mmCIF file of C-alpha atoms and ligand atoms in Angstrom:
data_model
loop_
_atom_site.group_PDB
_atom_site.id
_atom_site.type_symbol
_atom_site.label_atom_id
_atom_site.label_comp_id
_atom_site.label_asym_id
_atom_site.label_seq_id
_atom_site.Cartn_x
_atom_site.Cartn_y
_atom_site.Cartn_z
ATOM 1 C CA UNK A 1 21.447 -34.973 -79.835
ATOM 2 C CA UNK A 2 18.105 -33.240 -80.469
ATOM 3 C CA UNK A 3 16.985 -30.805 -77.775
ATOM 4 C CA UNK A 4 19.681 -31.845 -75.296
ATOM 5 C CA UNK A 5 23.079 -30.270 -74.709
ATOM 6 C CA UNK A 6 25.642 -32.805 -73.625
ATOM 7 C CA UNK A 7 28.663 -31.888 -71.514
ATOM 8 C CA UNK A 8 31.000 -32.423 -74.457
ATOM 9 C CA UNK A 9 28.934 -30.180 -76.753
ATOM 10 C CA UNK A 10 28.708 -27.511 -74.073
ATOM 11 C CA UNK A 11 32.448 -27.523 -73.444
ATOM 12 C CA UNK A 12 33.184 -27.115 -77.146
ATOM 13 C CA UNK A 13 30.594 -24.305 -77.462
ATOM 14 C CA UNK A 14 32.200 -22.471 -74.547
ATOM 15 C CA UNK A 15 35.794 -22.787 -75.684
ATOM 16 C CA UNK A 16 35.836 -19.167 -76.849
ATOM 17 C CA UNK A 17 35.362 -18.054 -73.228
ATOM 18 C CA UNK A 18 39.134 -18.335 -72.790
ATOM 19 C CA UNK A 19 41.267 -15.786 -74.548
ATOM 20 C CA UNK A 20 44.283 -18.097 -74.493
ATOM 21 C CA UNK A 21 42.322 -21.199 -75.424
ATOM 22 C CA UNK A 22 43.833 -23.768 -77.699
ATOM 23 C CA UNK A 23 41.339 -26.456 -76.771
ATOM 24 C CA UNK A 24 43.531 -28.068 -74.102
ATOM 25 C CA UNK A 25 41.331 -27.019 -71.195
ATOM 26 C CA UNK A 26 38.253 -28.195 -73.080
ATOM 27 C CA UNK A 27 39.874 -31.554 -73.668
ATOM 28 C CA UNK A 28 40.872 -31.736 -70.018
ATOM 29 C CA UNK A 29 37.309 -31.074 -68.872
ATOM 30 C CA UNK A 30 36.064 -33.778 -71.216
ATOM 31 C CA UNK A 31 38.630 -36.228 -69.813
ATOM 32 C CA UNK A 32 37.339 -35.428 -66.327
ATOM 33 C CA UNK A 33 33.775 -36.084 -67.505
ATOM 34 C CA UNK A 34 34.872 -39.410 -68.976
ATOM 35 C CA UNK A 35 36.741 -40.508 -65.840
ATOM 36 C CA UNK A 36 33.822 -39.562 -63.621
ATOM 37 C CA UNK A 37 31.490 -41.784 -65.652
ATOM 38 C CA UNK A 38 33.757 -44.731 -64.893
ATOM 39 C CA UNK A 39 33.867 -43.830 -61.193
ATOM 40 C CA UNK A 40 30.094 -43.432 -61.228
ATOM 41 C CA UNK A 41 29.722 -46.937 -62.616
ATOM 42 C CA UNK A 42 31.970 -48.370 -59.901
ATOM 43 C CA UNK A 43 30.200 -46.424 -57.154
ATOM 44 C CA UNK A 44 26.873 -47.796 -58.332
ATOM 45 C CA UNK A 45 28.269 -51.325 -58.254
ATOM 46 C CA UNK A 46 29.917 -50.927 -54.831
ATOM 47 C CA UNK A 47 27.450 -53.016 -52.859
ATOM 48 C CA UNK A 48 27.336 -55.734 -55.490
ATOM 49 C CA UNK A 49 30.961 -56.507 -56.060
ATOM 50 C CA UNK A 50 32.287 -56.124 -52.548
ATOM 51 C CA UNK A 51 34.116 -52.927 -53.351
ATOM 52 C CA UNK A 52 32.796 -51.212 -50.269
ATOM 53 C CA UNK A 53 34.884 -51.271 -47.136
ATOM 54 C CA UNK A 54 38.381 -50.539 -46.092
ATOM 55 C CA UNK A 55 41.441 -52.106 -47.670
ATOM 56 C CA UNK A 56 43.415 -51.741 -44.474
ATOM 57 C CA UNK A 57 45.919 -49.127 -45.604
ATOM 58 C CA UNK A 58 46.113 -45.534 -44.494
ATOM 59 C CA UNK A 59 46.718 -42.362 -46.495
ATOM 60 C CA UNK A 60 49.061 -39.565 -45.424
ATOM 61 C CA UNK A 61 46.512 -38.106 -43.043
ATOM 62 C CA UNK A 62 46.265 -41.381 -41.169
ATOM 63 C CA UNK A 63 42.760 -42.030 -42.426
ATOM 64 C CA UNK A 64 41.629 -45.422 -43.508
ATOM 65 C CA UNK A 65 41.542 -45.625 -47.276
ATOM 66 C CA UNK A 66 38.530 -47.200 -48.864
ATOM 67 C CA UNK A 67 38.797 -49.427 -51.903
ATOM 68 C CA UNK A 68 36.760 -47.007 -53.942
ATOM 69 C CA UNK A 69 39.011 -44.080 -52.933
ATOM 70 C CA UNK A 70 41.951 -45.895 -54.405
ATOM 71 C CA UNK A 71 40.049 -46.939 -57.474
ATOM 72 C CA UNK A 72 38.727 -43.438 -58.178
ATOM 73 C CA UNK A 73 42.226 -42.047 -57.691
ATOM 74 C CA UNK A 74 43.618 -44.492 -60.241
ATOM 75 C CA UNK A 75 40.847 -43.883 -62.759
ATOM 76 C CA UNK A 76 41.358 -40.110 -62.747
ATOM 77 C CA UNK A 77 45.143 -40.364 -62.858
ATOM 78 C CA UNK A 78 45.070 -42.786 -65.782
ATOM 79 C CA UNK A 79 42.534 -40.787 -67.777
ATOM 80 C CA UNK A 80 44.395 -37.524 -67.251
ATOM 81 C CA UNK A 81 47.781 -39.020 -67.960
ATOM 82 C CA UNK A 82 46.512 -40.421 -71.243
ATOM 83 C CA UNK A 83 44.910 -37.077 -72.118
ATOM 84 C CA UNK A 84 48.234 -35.233 -71.815
ATOM 85 C CA UNK A 85 46.748 -31.842 -70.884
ATOM 86 C CA UNK A 86 48.041 -31.889 -67.303
ATOM 87 C CA UNK A 87 51.695 -32.285 -66.399
ATOM 88 C CA UNK A 88 50.908 -33.354 -62.842
ATOM 89 C CA UNK A 89 48.251 -34.261 -60.313
ATOM 90 C CA UNK A 90 47.947 -33.733 -56.576
ATOM 91 C CA UNK A 91 45.422 -35.943 -54.828
ATOM 92 C CA UNK A 92 44.116 -36.399 -51.325
ATOM 93 C CA UNK A 93 45.092 -40.042 -51.678
ATOM 94 C CA UNK A 94 48.775 -39.465 -52.445
ATOM 95 C CA UNK A 95 51.377 -37.991 -50.106
ATOM 96 C CA UNK A 96 53.217 -36.222 -52.909
ATOM 97 C CA UNK A 97 52.055 -34.797 -56.179
ATOM 98 C CA UNK A 98 52.622 -36.921 -59.277
ATOM 99 C CA UNK A 99 54.702 -35.359 -62.054
ATOM 100 C CA UNK A 100 53.977 -37.232 -65.274
ATOM 101 C CA UNK A 101 57.176 -38.270 -66.966
ATOM 102 C CA UNK A 102 55.831 -39.120 -70.401
ATOM 103 C CA UNK A 103 56.668 -36.576 -73.121
ATOM 104 C CA UNK A 104 53.031 -35.824 -73.987
ATOM 105 C CA UNK A 105 52.130 -34.927 -70.411
ATOM 106 C CA UNK A 106 55.280 -32.847 -69.896
ATOM 107 C CA UNK A 107 53.891 -30.630 -72.656
ATOM 108 C CA UNK A 108 50.689 -30.189 -70.612
ATOM 109 C CA UNK A 109 49.916 -26.598 -69.641
ATOM 110 C CA UNK A 110 47.889 -27.411 -66.535
ATOM 111 C CA UNK A 111 48.030 -29.147 -63.180
ATOM 112 C CA UNK A 112 45.068 -30.639 -61.381
ATOM 113 C CA UNK A 113 44.409 -31.065 -57.667
ATOM 114 C CA UNK A 114 41.629 -33.411 -56.626
ATOM 115 C CA UNK A 115 39.840 -35.277 -53.941
ATOM 116 C CA UNK A 116 38.939 -38.290 -56.067
ATOM 117 C CA UNK A 117 36.257 -39.571 -53.697
ATOM 118 C CA UNK A 118 35.189 -37.270 -50.934
ATOM 119 C CA UNK A 119 32.964 -38.451 -48.127
ATOM 120 C CA UNK A 120 34.084 -42.006 -48.662
ATOM 121 C CA UNK A 121 33.142 -43.065 -45.140
ATOM 122 C CA UNK A 122 29.597 -42.862 -46.534
ATOM 123 C CA UNK A 123 30.095 -45.518 -49.225
ATOM 124 C CA UNK A 124 29.115 -48.428 -47.030
ATOM 125 C CA UNK A 125 25.795 -46.826 -46.164
ATOM 126 C CA UNK A 126 24.724 -45.788 -49.638
ATOM 127 C CA UNK A 127 24.980 -42.059 -49.040
ATOM 128 C CA UNK A 128 26.035 -39.602 -51.754
ATOM 129 C CA UNK A 129 29.741 -39.069 -52.288
ATOM 130 C CA UNK A 130 31.685 -36.894 -54.695
ATOM 131 C CA UNK A 131 34.801 -35.939 -56.601
ATOM 132 C CA UNK A 132 36.226 -32.421 -56.308
ATOM 133 C CA UNK A 133 38.770 -30.947 -58.722
ATOM 134 C CA UNK A 134 40.722 -27.754 -59.204
ATOM 135 C CA UNK A 135 42.761 -26.772 -62.271
ATOM 136 C CA UNK A 136 45.639 -24.298 -62.448
ATOM 137 C CA UNK A 137 47.913 -23.172 -65.242
ATOM 138 C CA UNK A 138 51.376 -24.484 -64.439
ATOM 139 C CA UNK A 139 54.056 -22.056 -63.259
ATOM 140 C CA UNK A 140 56.972 -24.168 -64.446
ATOM 141 C CA UNK A 141 58.117 -24.242 -68.025
ATOM 142 C CA UNK A 142 56.139 -26.351 -70.506
ATOM 143 C CA UNK A 143 58.142 -29.442 -71.462
ATOM 144 C CA UNK A 144 59.611 -29.963 -67.969
ATOM 145 C CA UNK A 145 58.361 -31.919 -64.965
ATOM 146 C CA UNK A 146 55.655 -30.391 -62.766
ATOM 147 C CA UNK A 147 56.948 -28.748 -59.581
ATOM 148 C CA UNK A 148 55.501 -28.078 -56.132
ATOM 149 C CA UNK A 149 55.031 -24.389 -57.041
ATOM 150 C CA UNK A 150 52.625 -25.422 -59.790
ATOM 151 C CA UNK A 151 50.266 -26.673 -57.102
ATOM 152 C CA UNK A 152 50.777 -24.187 -54.278
ATOM 153 C CA UNK A 153 48.665 -21.483 -55.881
ATOM 154 C CA UNK A 154 45.805 -19.579 -54.270
ATOM 155 C CA UNK A 155 42.265 -20.314 -55.434
ATOM 156 C CA UNK A 156 42.149 -17.000 -57.290
ATOM 157 C CA UNK A 157 44.522 -18.558 -59.836
ATOM 158 C CA UNK A 158 42.184 -21.427 -60.701
ATOM 159 C CA UNK A 159 41.198 -21.608 -64.355
ATOM 160 C CA UNK A 160 38.490 -24.154 -63.674
ATOM 161 C CA UNK A 161 37.017 -26.113 -60.783
ATOM 162 C CA UNK A 162 34.179 -28.489 -60.270
ATOM 163 C CA UNK A 163 32.679 -31.459 -58.571
ATOM 164 C CA UNK A 164 30.896 -34.649 -59.428
ATOM 165 C CA UNK A 165 28.129 -35.805 -57.127
ATOM 166 C CA UNK A 166 27.378 -39.524 -57.147
ATOM 167 C CA UNK A 167 23.881 -39.416 -55.724
ATOM 168 C CA UNK A 168 20.302 -40.364 -56.437
ATOM 169 C CA UNK A 169 21.247 -39.036 -59.819
ATOM 170 C CA UNK A 170 24.826 -38.166 -60.666
ATOM 171 C CA UNK A 171 25.829 -34.646 -61.583
ATOM 172 C CA UNK A 172 28.893 -32.815 -62.787
ATOM 173 C CA UNK A 173 29.029 -29.119 -61.891
ATOM 174 C CA UNK A 174 31.857 -26.865 -62.996
ATOM 175 C CA UNK A 175 32.994 -23.319 -63.564
ATOM 176 C CA UNK A 176 35.691 -21.739 -65.658
ATOM 177 C CA UNK A 177 35.024 -18.308 -64.156
ATOM 178 C CA UNK A 178 32.031 -17.559 -66.402
ATOM 179 C CA UNK A 179 29.229 -18.815 -64.186
ATOM 180 C CA UNK A 180 28.383 -22.285 -62.976
ATOM 181 C CA UNK A 181 26.707 -25.007 -64.997
ATOM 182 C CA UNK A 182 25.417 -28.379 -63.874
ATOM 183 C CA UNK A 183 24.980 -31.558 -65.920
ATOM 184 C CA UNK A 184 23.009 -34.634 -64.927
ATOM 185 C CA UNK A 185 24.120 -38.059 -66.056
ATOM 186 C CA UNK A 186 21.529 -39.796 -68.187
ATOM 187 C CA UNK A 187 22.499 -43.425 -67.594
ATOM 188 C CA UNK A 188 20.450 -44.622 -70.575
ATOM 189 C CA UNK A 189 22.742 -42.808 -73.013
ATOM 190 C CA UNK A 190 25.823 -42.489 -70.766
ATOM 191 C CA UNK A 191 26.041 -38.720 -71.199
ATOM 192 C CA UNK A 192 26.077 -35.774 -68.818
ATOM 193 C CA UNK A 193 23.312 -33.473 -70.087
ATOM 194 C CA UNK A 194 22.933 -29.789 -69.239
ATOM 195 C CA UNK A 195 20.222 -29.683 -66.569
ATOM 196 C CA UNK A 196 21.202 -26.697 -64.394
ATOM 197 C CA UNK A 197 22.397 -23.832 -66.621
ATOM 198 C CA UNK A 198 23.835 -20.732 -64.948
ATOM 199 C CA UNK A 199 23.369 -21.872 -61.351
ATOM 200 C CA UNK A 200 22.832 -19.142 -58.767
ATOM 201 C CA UNK A 201 22.596 -19.370 -55.006
ATOM 202 C CA UNK A 202 20.477 -17.088 -52.828
ATOM 203 C CA UNK A 203 22.098 -14.369 -50.720
ATOM 204 C CA UNK A 204 20.574 -15.821 -47.560
ATOM 205 C CA UNK A 205 19.167 -19.243 -46.904
ATOM 206 C CA UNK A 206 17.317 -21.294 -44.342
ATOM 207 C CA UNK A 207 19.777 -24.177 -44.086
ATOM 208 C CA UNK A 208 22.848 -24.509 -41.884
ATOM 209 C CA UNK A 209 25.084 -27.552 -42.152
ATOM 210 C CA UNK A 210 27.572 -28.447 -39.488
ATOM 211 C CA UNK A 211 28.618 -31.491 -37.481
ATOM 212 C CA UNK A 212 27.102 -30.134 -34.274
ATOM 213 C CA UNK A 213 28.807 -32.852 -32.284
ATOM 214 C CA UNK A 214 31.681 -30.374 -32.467
ATOM 215 C CA UNK A 215 29.652 -27.580 -30.826
ATOM 216 C CA UNK A 216 31.628 -27.450 -27.571
ATOM 217 C CA UNK A 217 34.934 -27.777 -29.424
ATOM 218 C CA UNK A 218 34.148 -24.818 -31.685
ATOM 219 C CA UNK A 219 35.032 -21.129 -31.263
ATOM 220 C CA UNK A 220 32.592 -19.035 -29.216
ATOM 221 C CA UNK A 221 31.526 -17.162 -32.379
ATOM 222 C CA UNK A 222 30.423 -20.398 -34.022
ATOM 223 C CA UNK A 223 28.502 -21.486 -30.922
ATOM 224 C CA UNK A 224 26.739 -18.123 -30.951
ATOM 225 C CA UNK A 225 25.958 -18.525 -34.651
ATOM 226 C CA UNK A 226 24.494 -22.009 -34.128
ATOM 227 C CA UNK A 227 22.393 -20.715 -31.224
ATOM 228 C CA UNK A 228 21.034 -17.952 -33.445
ATOM 229 C CA UNK A 229 20.190 -20.453 -36.194
ATOM 230 C CA UNK A 230 18.044 -22.317 -33.699
ATOM 231 C CA UNK A 231 16.402 -19.150 -32.382
ATOM 232 C CA UNK A 232 15.550 -18.187 -35.968
ATOM 233 C CA UNK A 233 14.211 -21.694 -36.573
ATOM 234 C CA UNK A 234 16.554 -22.373 -39.455
ATOM 235 C CA UNK A 235 16.777 -25.881 -40.857
ATOM 236 C CA UNK A 236 19.693 -28.139 -39.854
ATOM 237 C CA UNK A 237 20.908 -30.465 -42.616
ATOM 238 C CA UNK A 238 24.204 -32.357 -42.470
ATOM 239 C CA UNK A 239 25.058 -35.384 -44.549
ATOM 240 C CA UNK A 240 28.774 -35.526 -43.726
ATOM 241 C CA UNK A 241 29.589 -35.614 -47.406
ATOM 242 C CA UNK A 242 30.930 -32.208 -48.375
ATOM 243 C CA UNK A 243 29.929 -32.331 -52.037
ATOM 244 C CA UNK A 244 26.387 -33.385 -51.201
ATOM 245 C CA UNK A 245 25.999 -30.803 -48.414
ATOM 246 C CA UNK A 246 27.487 -28.092 -50.625
ATOM 247 C CA UNK A 247 25.324 -29.015 -53.618
ATOM 248 C CA UNK A 248 22.095 -28.951 -51.617
ATOM 249 C CA UNK A 249 22.935 -25.594 -50.077
ATOM 250 C CA UNK A 250 23.944 -24.155 -53.466
ATOM 251 C CA UNK A 251 20.541 -25.001 -54.859
ATOM 252 C CA UNK A 252 18.400 -24.278 -51.793
ATOM 253 C CA UNK A 253 20.391 -21.537 -50.074
ATOM 254 C CA UNK A 254 22.336 -22.075 -46.882
ATOM 255 C CA UNK A 255 25.729 -22.274 -45.288
ATOM 256 C CA UNK A 256 28.153 -25.128 -44.640
ATOM 257 C CA UNK A 257 30.445 -24.810 -41.621
ATOM 258 C CA UNK A 258 33.579 -26.723 -40.711
ATOM 259 C CA UNK A 259 35.283 -24.580 -38.062
ATOM 260 C CA UNK A 260 38.632 -24.994 -36.447
ATOM 261 C CA UNK A 261 38.042 -26.945 -33.244
ATOM 262 C CA UNK A 262 40.084 -27.681 -30.163
ATOM 263 C CA UNK A 263 40.618 -31.170 -31.646
ATOM 264 C CA UNK A 264 41.424 -29.946 -35.149
ATOM 265 C CA UNK A 265 42.859 -26.426 -34.704
ATOM 266 C CA UNK A 266 43.240 -25.926 -38.466
ATOM 267 C CA UNK A 267 39.854 -27.363 -39.316
ATOM 268 C CA UNK A 268 39.412 -30.659 -41.117
ATOM 269 C CA UNK A 269 38.939 -29.862 -44.773
ATOM 270 C CA UNK A 270 41.771 -29.457 -47.234
ATOM 271 C CA UNK A 271 42.355 -26.075 -48.839
ATOM 272 C CA UNK A 272 43.732 -27.097 -52.208
ATOM 273 C CA UNK A 273 41.312 -29.751 -53.395
ATOM 274 C CA UNK A 274 38.234 -29.343 -51.203
ATOM 275 C CA UNK A 275 37.837 -25.734 -50.058
ATOM 276 C CA UNK A 276 39.307 -23.687 -52.919
ATOM 277 C CA UNK A 277 37.444 -25.371 -55.792
ATOM 278 C CA UNK A 278 34.087 -25.214 -54.012
ATOM 279 C CA UNK A 279 34.833 -21.598 -53.066
ATOM 280 C CA UNK A 280 35.321 -20.785 -56.759
ATOM 281 C CA UNK A 281 31.968 -22.372 -57.589
ATOM 282 C CA UNK A 282 30.217 -20.669 -54.667
ATOM 283 C CA UNK A 283 31.525 -17.259 -55.717
ATOM 284 C CA UNK A 284 30.627 -17.824 -59.342
ATOM 285 C CA UNK A 285 27.082 -18.680 -58.229
ATOM 286 C CA UNK A 286 26.837 -15.477 -56.157
ATOM 287 C CA UNK A 287 27.819 -16.970 -52.800
ATOM 288 C CA UNK A 288 31.047 -16.751 -50.849
ATOM 289 C CA UNK A 289 33.612 -18.757 -48.901
ATOM 290 C CA UNK A 290 35.880 -17.840 -46.024
ATOM 291 C CA UNK A 291 38.000 -19.302 -43.256
ATOM 292 C CA UNK A 292 36.266 -16.825 -40.976
ATOM 293 C CA UNK A 293 38.860 -14.113 -41.477
ATOM 294 C CA UNK A 294 40.000 -14.306 -45.066
ATOM 295 C CA UNK A 295 38.418 -15.117 -48.411
ATOM 296 C CA UNK A 296 39.207 -18.801 -49.032
ATOM 297 C CA UNK A 297 40.224 -18.104 -52.645
ATOM 298 C CA UNK A 298 42.995 -15.764 -51.436
ATOM 299 C CA UNK A 299 44.706 -18.209 -49.090
ATOM 300 C CA UNK A 300 47.960 -19.355 -50.657
ATOM 301 C CA UNK A 301 48.730 -22.925 -49.617
ATOM 302 C CA UNK A 302 52.175 -23.658 -48.253
ATOM 303 C CA UNK A 303 51.662 -27.419 -48.402
ATOM 304 C CA UNK A 304 49.604 -29.790 -50.522
ATOM 305 C CA UNK A 305 47.418 -31.223 -47.790
ATOM 306 C CA UNK A 306 46.959 -28.008 -45.816
ATOM 307 C CA UNK A 307 43.729 -27.749 -43.863
ATOM 308 C CA UNK A 308 41.634 -24.687 -43.127
ATOM 309 C CA UNK A 309 38.445 -23.692 -41.363
ATOM 310 C CA UNK A 310 35.674 -23.379 -43.907
ATOM 311 C CA UNK A 311 32.421 -21.469 -44.181
ATOM 312 C CA UNK A 312 30.805 -21.582 -47.599
ATOM 313 C CA UNK A 313 27.450 -20.809 -49.139
ATOM 314 C CA UNK A 314 24.995 -17.924 -49.143
ATOM 315 C CA UNK A 315 26.999 -14.762 -48.781
ATOM 316 C CA UNK A 316 25.002 -13.023 -46.049
ATOM 317 C CA UNK A 317 25.297 -16.104 -43.863
ATOM 318 C CA UNK A 318 29.054 -16.349 -44.385
ATOM 319 C CA UNK A 319 29.308 -12.631 -43.582
ATOM 320 C CA UNK A 320 27.336 -13.116 -40.325
ATOM 321 C CA UNK A 321 29.773 -15.851 -39.288
ATOM 322 C CA UNK A 322 32.775 -13.634 -40.042
ATOM 323 C CA UNK A 323 31.355 -10.878 -37.828
ATOM 324 C CA UNK A 324 30.896 -13.296 -34.931
ATOM 325 C CA UNK A 325 34.428 -14.663 -35.268
ATOM 326 C CA UNK A 326 36.090 -11.237 -35.088
HETATM 327 P P1 AHM B 401 37.252 -37.180 -46.389
HETATM 328 O O1 AHM B 401 37.958 -36.359 -47.439
HETATM 329 O O2 AHM B 401 38.173 -38.038 -45.600
HETATM 330 O O3 AHM B 401 36.091 -37.932 -46.980
HETATM 331 O O4 AHM B 401 36.694 -36.120 -45.311
HETATM 332 C C1 AHM B 401 35.979 -35.033 -45.731
HETATM 333 C C2 AHM B 401 34.576 -35.172 -45.241
HETATM 334 C C3 AHM B 401 33.622 -34.223 -45.914
HETATM 335 O O5 AHM B 401 33.013 -34.801 -47.039
HETATM 336 C C4 AHM B 401 32.599 -33.994 -44.836
HETATM 337 O O6 AHM B 401 31.938 -32.779 -45.001
HETATM 338 C C5 AHM B 401 33.416 -34.025 -43.593
HETATM 339 O O7 AHM B 401 34.554 -34.807 -43.887
HETATM 340 C C6 AHM B 401 32.671 -34.671 -42.473
HETATM 341 O O8 AHM B 401 33.463 -34.628 -41.331
HETATM 342 P P2 AHM B 401 32.868 -35.033 -39.912
HETATM 343 O O9 AHM B 401 32.650 -36.519 -39.963
HETATM 344 O O10 AHM B 401 33.912 -34.606 -38.951
HETATM 345 O O11 AHM B 401 31.576 -34.291 -39.723
HETATM 346 MG MG1 MG B 402 37.869 -35.386 -48.834
#
């Protein structure tokens, strides 16, 4: 298309970024783009076709599943199974990872971990929600079934990660370790178009984002940090939709906090498919991510749905939090 770079064109142009590239990762990223367009369509229709609301079942973490969670999960799984580039998928919505049994997928070199629809408690009230994904090279032998070890890799091993924000406009943002690029969906042509090339975040920002209802449940260091934000007249912004809060802070500068609390001693967010992928993007944009003590990307998960405390965004702000937690 004249004057516009679509996601598909961009991915093909960038294929040479990977020394080992055979085009599989590029195809995988395009499959993700395709699946997210379908999810975007369903999200936009949610109010119209009675998709919003709970279906009455619970996922492994005892949370109510929303219809759209299940739908998004199915859309991504189907698209990626058909694509054949991943041999397995781990999802927030499924207790266990799925190892694809079809021959084509067993040849896949990658595994993908995802939160197919994050922030889904916001669907009913028309607030932005998102998809988060993380891609690893498999550890097991190509041609066999995916194994748990394929998924339990630290964020430093990611070959790509990204998110899709279904908001006032929908965006796909991803990194393969060579910077961060953002694409906005043009609904008139049904394409993600490059709108935010080489995204960078500022070293310090004015925004802090935390559910401050958890103030008294949070470590003393976090209470001190929040007090200092108020003294410095920083701006409080919290949507309760991680992708949307992260995206705003990435662009405007700021920090997102989800500490461990007395109610949730390991924090709330999931390492593998929420924290690690956004940490990769934050770092690639010049920011950082930590659990308060350790770089998020270096934490090796021991289980699929492992939670961790999470501080992500402008690097000076994350560093200030780490100092206060020591
Ligand atoms: P979910 O994966 O069940 O949607 O939960 C994750 C969400 C994040 O999007 C958001 O940042 C956080 O939970 C909000 O939690 P809280 O309501 O405790 O502030
Ligand atoms: Mg989630």
